[in-house]
Amino acid sequence: MPRHAIVTSCDARFGDFLLRHWLPSLRANVNLSGVDVVVLDYGLADAQRQALSAQDVGVYPCVRDGVISNVRYRDICRLLDERDYDQILSVDAGDVIFQADVRPLFDQHPDRFRAVPEQRRIPFHELLIERSDLAPERFREILAFLGGKPMVNAGVVFGPARKFREFWHFYRDTSRAFGCFGMDQMLLNYVLYRDGFVALERGYNFVLVSAASRWAVRDGVFVDAGGHAIPVVHNAGNVESMRAIRDFGYGGAANRRRRLAPLRLRLLIARRRVAHLLRPPRH
């Protein structure tokens, strides 16, 4: 049985991107020897499930009773209760592509979380997070603890199974509910800085919208200032207008850069739209 797993979470909205871009980029660039690929299923279409299964991707049924990025940690623990994985890569599905091998990171610092601090400070916790999941005094305590620390993006996180279990138990015991966008990132940052973690080189979760270093798109490939392919590209943004790239994808996608408004204006607009973005889909 494979010792490691790459685990992502997805619904029907992002299922086509997962199939057309995320998965092909993973298979083309990452050595999957000894690694399972598992999709936590929060409402994929039947055709999407069938297409994933046909490519030997595990589809793990989940209940969408909170924001996906929050409850995925619960369901990673459910998965770990059934399968004896050693190391996990938890990675976003709808806005990430792989351009180089990340397999060696499974074997580095295997007793600790490994993740990438963002290059440019964005007041994510202060401006964008809804607060009702936490008691007010607990929110203030955690916010004060994180003050001045570079935000670690939760879209790409390596760690041992034990650490993912410990984090979910902390999350479950700290949060009153799981419906606030971004709460996973705030609580994960708290645990990472409280307990310590290994900061990965920025190319392993290169968040375009907050990148301070130069990058470009050449023939559909994202490259750094030296012209080298960036290993993991993350077109993050909780609303489309905040994403740095339109037509984002792998292999022949246009990957056109968007002219972005000043950062603080984008954050304020995004904050107003968060509630609308997180409404459950109509059936």
Short mmCIF file of C-alpha atoms in Angstrom, two decimals:
data_model
loop_
_atom_site.label_atom_id
_atom_site.label_comp_id
_atom_site.label_asym_id
_atom_site.label_seq_id
_atom_site.Cartn_x
_atom_site.Cartn_y
_atom_site.Cartn_z
CA MET A 1 0.00 0.00 0.00
CA PRO A 2 1.33 3.50 -0.76
CA ARG A 3 2.81 5.22 2.25
CA HIS A 4 1.74 8.72 1.28
CA ALA A 5 -1.33 10.50 -0.10
CA ILE A 6 -2.03 13.68 -2.02
CA VAL A 7 -5.46 14.76 -0.79
CA THR A 8 -7.60 17.46 -2.34
CA SER A 9 -11.24 18.44 -1.93
CA CYS A 10 -13.70 19.36 -4.65
CA ASP A 11 -17.30 19.85 -5.71
CA ALA A 12 -18.99 19.97 -9.10
CA ARG A 13 -18.15 23.65 -9.56
CA PHE A 14 -14.41 22.95 -9.74
CA GLY A 15 -14.56 19.34 -10.89
CA ASP A 16 -13.84 20.15 -14.52
CA PHE A 17 -10.76 22.19 -13.59
CA LEU A 18 -9.61 19.29 -11.44
CA LEU A 19 -9.91 16.90 -14.39
CA ARG A 20 -8.60 19.15 -17.15
CA HIS A 21 -5.79 20.97 -15.38
CA TRP A 22 -5.01 19.93 -11.80
CA LEU A 23 -4.80 16.18 -12.43
CA PRO A 24 -2.96 16.33 -15.79
CA SER A 25 -0.40 18.72 -14.31
CA LEU A 26 0.10 16.40 -11.34
CA ARG A 27 0.55 13.29 -13.49
CA ALA A 28 2.89 15.06 -15.93
CA ASN A 29 5.23 16.52 -13.33
CA VAL A 30 5.05 14.61 -10.03
CA ASN A 31 6.53 11.21 -9.30
CA LEU A 32 3.58 9.35 -7.79
CA SER A 33 5.53 6.24 -6.80
CA GLY A 34 4.21 5.19 -3.41
CA VAL A 35 1.63 7.98 -3.42
CA ASP A 36 -2.17 7.73 -3.64
CA VAL A 37 -4.23 10.57 -5.08
CA VAL A 38 -7.50 11.05 -3.20
CA VAL A 39 -10.32 13.54 -3.84
CA LEU A 40 -12.63 14.37 -0.96
CA ASP A 41 -15.99 14.51 -2.71
CA TYR A 42 -18.27 17.34 -1.55
CA GLY A 43 -20.72 17.15 -4.43
CA LEU A 44 -18.96 16.15 -7.63
CA ALA A 45 -21.13 15.36 -10.63
CA ASP A 46 -21.52 11.67 -11.47
CA ALA A 47 -19.55 12.10 -14.70
CA GLN A 48 -16.71 13.75 -12.79
CA ARG A 49 -16.59 10.91 -10.26
CA GLN A 50 -16.51 8.34 -13.03
CA ALA A 51 -13.73 10.17 -14.87
CA LEU A 52 -11.62 10.34 -11.70
CA SER A 53 -12.16 6.68 -10.87
CA ALA A 54 -11.21 5.71 -14.42
CA GLN A 55 -7.83 7.39 -13.82
CA ASP A 56 -7.20 5.49 -10.55
CA VAL A 57 -7.97 8.50 -8.39
CA GLY A 58 -9.66 7.68 -5.12
CA VAL A 59 -13.01 9.44 -4.62
CA TYR A 60 -13.91 9.66 -0.95
CA PRO A 61 -17.56 10.60 -0.17
CA CYS A 62 -17.96 13.48 2.30
CA VAL A 63 -20.77 15.52 3.82
CA ARG A 64 -20.74 19.22 3.00
CA ASP A 65 -21.94 20.60 6.33
CA GLY A 66 -19.55 23.54 6.47
CA VAL A 67 -17.11 25.46 4.31
CA ILE A 68 -15.14 22.83 2.40
CA SER A 69 -11.75 24.23 3.38
CA ASN A 70 -12.77 23.87 7.03
CA VAL A 71 -14.35 20.42 7.13
CA ARG A 72 -11.73 18.86 4.86
CA TYR A 73 -9.50 18.39 7.91
CA ARG A 74 -12.19 16.33 9.61
CA ASP A 75 -12.49 14.19 6.51
CA ILE A 76 -8.74 13.82 6.13
CA CYS A 77 -8.85 12.30 9.62
CA ARG A 78 -11.68 9.98 8.57
CA LEU A 79 -9.55 8.89 5.64
CA LEU A 80 -6.60 8.29 7.95
CA ASP A 81 -8.75 6.14 10.21
CA GLU A 82 -9.33 3.83 7.25
CA ARG A 83 -5.95 3.96 5.50
CA ASP A 84 -2.55 3.86 7.11
CA TYR A 85 -0.83 6.75 5.36
CA ASP A 86 2.39 8.15 6.77
CA GLN A 87 2.57 11.56 5.06
CA ILE A 88 -0.16 13.76 3.59
CA LEU A 89 -0.09 16.60 1.11
CA SER A 90 -3.28 18.61 1.54
CA VAL A 91 -3.69 20.78 -1.55
CA ASP A 92 -6.39 22.95 -3.11
CA ALA A 93 -8.10 21.67 -6.26
CA GLY A 94 -9.67 24.60 -8.08
CA ASP A 95 -6.79 27.06 -8.43
CA VAL A 96 -3.53 25.08 -8.29
CA ILE A 97 -1.34 23.47 -10.95
CA PHE A 98 1.92 21.53 -10.67
CA GLN A 99 4.89 22.32 -12.93
CA ALA A 100 7.66 20.32 -11.21
CA ASP A 101 8.06 17.33 -8.92
CA VAL A 102 7.06 17.71 -5.26
CA ARG A 103 7.60 14.03 -4.38
CA PRO A 104 10.90 14.67 -2.48
CA LEU A 105 9.07 16.91 0.01
CA PHE A 106 7.26 13.88 1.43
CA ASP A 107 10.60 12.62 2.78
CA GLN A 108 11.96 15.88 4.16
CA HIS A 109 11.34 16.80 7.83
CA PRO A 110 8.73 14.01 8.11
CA ASP A 111 7.88 14.80 11.74
CA ARG A 112 6.74 18.41 11.09
CA PHE A 113 4.30 20.42 9.03
CA ARG A 114 5.85 21.97 5.90
CA ALA A 115 4.24 24.96 4.21
CA VAL A 116 4.99 28.27 2.47
CA PRO A 117 4.67 31.72 4.11
CA GLU A 118 3.32 34.27 1.64
CA GLN A 119 5.77 36.85 0.31
CA ARG A 120 3.65 39.97 0.72
CA ARG A 121 1.61 40.68 3.81
CA ILE A 122 -2.12 40.64 3.15
CA PRO A 123 -4.40 41.44 6.14
CA PHE A 124 -6.41 38.29 5.46
CA HIS A 125 -7.29 37.53 9.07
CA GLU A 126 -8.23 41.11 9.86
CA LEU A 127 -10.29 41.93 6.76
CA LEU A 128 -11.66 38.79 5.17
CA ILE A 129 -12.50 36.30 7.88
CA GLU A 130 -15.99 36.02 9.26
CA ARG A 131 -15.76 35.67 13.02
CA SER A 132 -18.87 33.88 14.25
CA ASP A 133 -17.20 30.45 14.41
CA LEU A 134 -15.02 31.57 17.32
CA ALA A 135 -15.84 33.11 20.67
CA PRO A 136 -14.90 36.83 20.47
CA GLU A 137 -12.20 36.61 23.13
CA ARG A 138 -10.64 33.58 21.44
CA PHE A 139 -10.63 35.34 18.08
CA ARG A 140 -8.88 38.37 19.59
CA GLU A 141 -6.33 36.16 21.34
CA ILE A 142 -5.42 34.29 18.15
CA LEU A 143 -5.36 37.47 16.06
CA ALA A 144 -3.00 39.11 18.54
CA PHE A 145 -0.71 36.05 18.53
CA LEU A 146 -0.51 36.12 14.72
CA GLY A 147 0.16 39.85 14.55
CA GLY A 148 3.21 40.64 12.42
CA LYS A 149 3.79 37.03 11.37
CA PRO A 150 3.80 36.21 7.63
CA MET A 151 0.63 34.37 6.72
CA VAL A 152 1.12 30.74 5.77
CA ASN A 153 -1.13 29.80 2.88
CA ALA A 154 -3.14 26.66 3.67
CA GLY A 155 -3.54 25.68 0.01
CA VAL A 156 -0.44 23.47 0.03
CA VAL A 157 0.50 21.77 3.31
CA PHE A 158 2.70 18.70 3.84
CA GLY A 159 2.68 16.88 7.14
CA PRO A 160 2.63 13.58 8.97
CA ALA A 161 -0.71 11.92 9.62
CA ARG A 162 -0.26 12.56 13.34
CA LYS A 163 -0.02 16.33 12.83
CA PHE A 164 -3.17 16.44 10.71
CA ARG A 165 -5.06 14.55 13.41
CA GLU A 166 -3.76 16.89 16.11
CA PHE A 167 -4.75 19.94 14.08
CA TRP A 168 -8.29 18.70 13.48
CA HIS A 169 -8.76 17.93 17.18
CA PHE A 170 -7.62 21.47 18.01
CA TYR A 171 -9.89 22.91 15.31
CA ARG A 172 -12.89 20.90 16.50
CA ASP A 173 -12.36 21.88 20.12
CA THR A 174 -11.71 25.57 19.37
CA SER A 175 -14.36 26.40 16.78
CA ARG A 176 -18.07 26.61 17.54
CA ALA A 177 -19.03 25.84 13.93
CA PHE A 178 -17.42 25.37 10.52
CA GLY A 179 -19.21 27.91 8.34
CA CYS A 180 -16.78 30.85 8.25
CA PHE A 181 -14.58 31.24 5.20
CA GLY A 182 -10.86 31.38 6.01
CA MET A 183 -11.13 30.07 9.56
CA ASP A 184 -9.09 27.01 8.61
CA GLN A 185 -6.23 29.24 7.55
CA MET A 186 -6.31 31.34 10.69
CA LEU A 187 -6.35 28.33 13.01
CA LEU A 188 -3.71 26.50 10.99
CA ASN A 189 -1.44 29.56 11.16
CA TYR A 190 -1.92 29.66 14.91
CA VAL A 191 -0.91 26.00 15.30
CA LEU A 192 2.03 26.30 12.90
CA TYR A 193 3.51 29.30 14.69
CA ARG A 194 2.69 27.93 18.13
CA ASP A 195 4.26 24.49 17.54
CA GLY A 196 6.78 25.28 14.80
CA PHE A 197 6.92 24.26 11.15
CA VAL A 198 9.33 24.05 8.24
CA ALA A 199 9.03 26.97 5.83
CA LEU A 200 9.24 25.66 2.28
CA GLU A 201 10.80 27.54 -0.60
CA ARG A 202 8.20 29.91 -2.02
CA GLY A 203 7.94 28.10 -5.35
CA TYR A 204 6.16 25.19 -3.68
CA ASN A 205 3.08 27.33 -3.17
CA PHE A 206 3.60 30.37 -5.35
CA VAL A 207 0.57 32.54 -4.65
CA LEU A 208 0.39 34.85 -7.63
CA VAL A 209 -1.74 37.57 -6.08
CA SER A 210 0.67 38.11 -3.16
CA ALA A 211 3.98 37.40 -4.91
CA ALA A 212 6.67 39.99 -4.30
CA SER A 213 9.21 38.38 -6.63
CA ARG A 214 9.03 38.63 -10.42
CA TRP A 215 7.24 36.03 -12.50
CA ALA A 216 5.97 35.70 -16.03
CA VAL A 217 3.96 33.43 -18.30
CA ARG A 218 5.82 32.00 -21.30
CA ASP A 219 3.94 29.74 -23.69
CA GLY A 220 1.45 28.96 -20.93
CA VAL A 221 4.17 28.11 -18.38
CA PHE A 222 4.65 30.16 -15.21
CA VAL A 223 8.32 30.99 -14.72
CA ASP A 224 10.30 32.85 -12.07
CA ALA A 225 12.76 35.68 -12.60
CA GLY A 226 15.40 33.19 -13.71
CA GLY A 227 13.15 31.66 -16.34
CA HIS A 228 12.61 28.41 -14.41
CA ALA A 229 9.22 26.74 -14.15
CA ILE A 230 7.58 27.46 -10.79
CA PRO A 231 6.85 24.09 -9.11
CA VAL A 232 3.38 24.81 -7.67
CA VAL A 233 1.37 27.77 -8.98
CA HIS A 234 -1.59 29.00 -6.92
CA ASN A 235 -4.02 31.42 -8.55
CA ALA A 236 -5.59 32.25 -5.20
CA GLY A 237 -8.49 34.62 -4.59
CA ASN A 238 -11.79 34.15 -2.83
CA VAL A 239 -13.57 36.00 -5.62
CA GLU A 240 -12.66 35.86 -9.30
CA SER A 241 -11.77 39.56 -9.51
CA MET A 242 -8.99 39.04 -6.94
CA ARG A 243 -7.24 36.32 -8.94
CA ALA A 244 -4.13 37.39 -10.81
CA ILE A 245 -4.84 35.20 -13.85
CA ARG A 246 -7.92 34.73 -16.00
CA ASP A 247 -8.22 31.49 -18.01
CA PHE A 248 -5.89 29.84 -15.51
CA GLY A 249 -4.83 26.32 -16.35
CA TYR A 250 -2.25 23.81 -17.50
CA GLY A 251 -1.16 22.89 -20.99
CA GLY A 252 -2.13 25.43 -23.62
CA ALA A 253 -4.32 27.61 -21.42
CA ALA A 254 -4.22 31.32 -22.17
CA ASN A 255 -3.15 32.25 -18.61
CA ARG A 256 -3.72 35.95 -19.21
CA ARG A 257 -2.70 38.36 -16.47
CA ARG A 258 -5.44 40.53 -15.04
CA ARG A 259 -5.03 44.23 -14.29
CA LEU A 260 -5.74 44.28 -10.59
CA ALA A 261 -7.06 47.15 -8.52
CA PRO A 262 -4.96 48.30 -5.55
CA LEU A 263 -4.69 45.56 -2.94
CA ARG A 264 -6.71 47.15 -0.14
CA LEU A 265 -9.58 47.98 -2.50
CA ARG A 266 -9.59 44.38 -3.71
CA LEU A 267 -9.70 43.13 -0.13
CA LEU A 268 -12.63 45.36 0.77
CA ILE A 269 -14.57 44.28 -2.31
CA ALA A 270 -13.81 40.65 -1.57
CA ARG A 271 -14.96 41.02 2.02
CA ARG A 272 -18.35 42.30 0.89
CA ARG A 273 -18.73 39.38 -1.49
CA VAL A 274 -17.63 36.56 0.79
CA ALA A 275 -21.11 35.84 2.15
CA HIS A 276 -22.53 35.62 -1.39
CA LEU A 277 -19.69 33.39 -2.54
CA LEU A 278 -20.23 30.90 0.28
CA ARG A 279 -23.96 30.39 -0.14
CA PRO A 280 -24.61 26.68 -0.69
CA PRO A 281 -25.41 25.72 -4.28
CA ARG A 282 -29.05 25.37 -5.24
CA HIS A 283 -30.20 21.92 -6.20
#
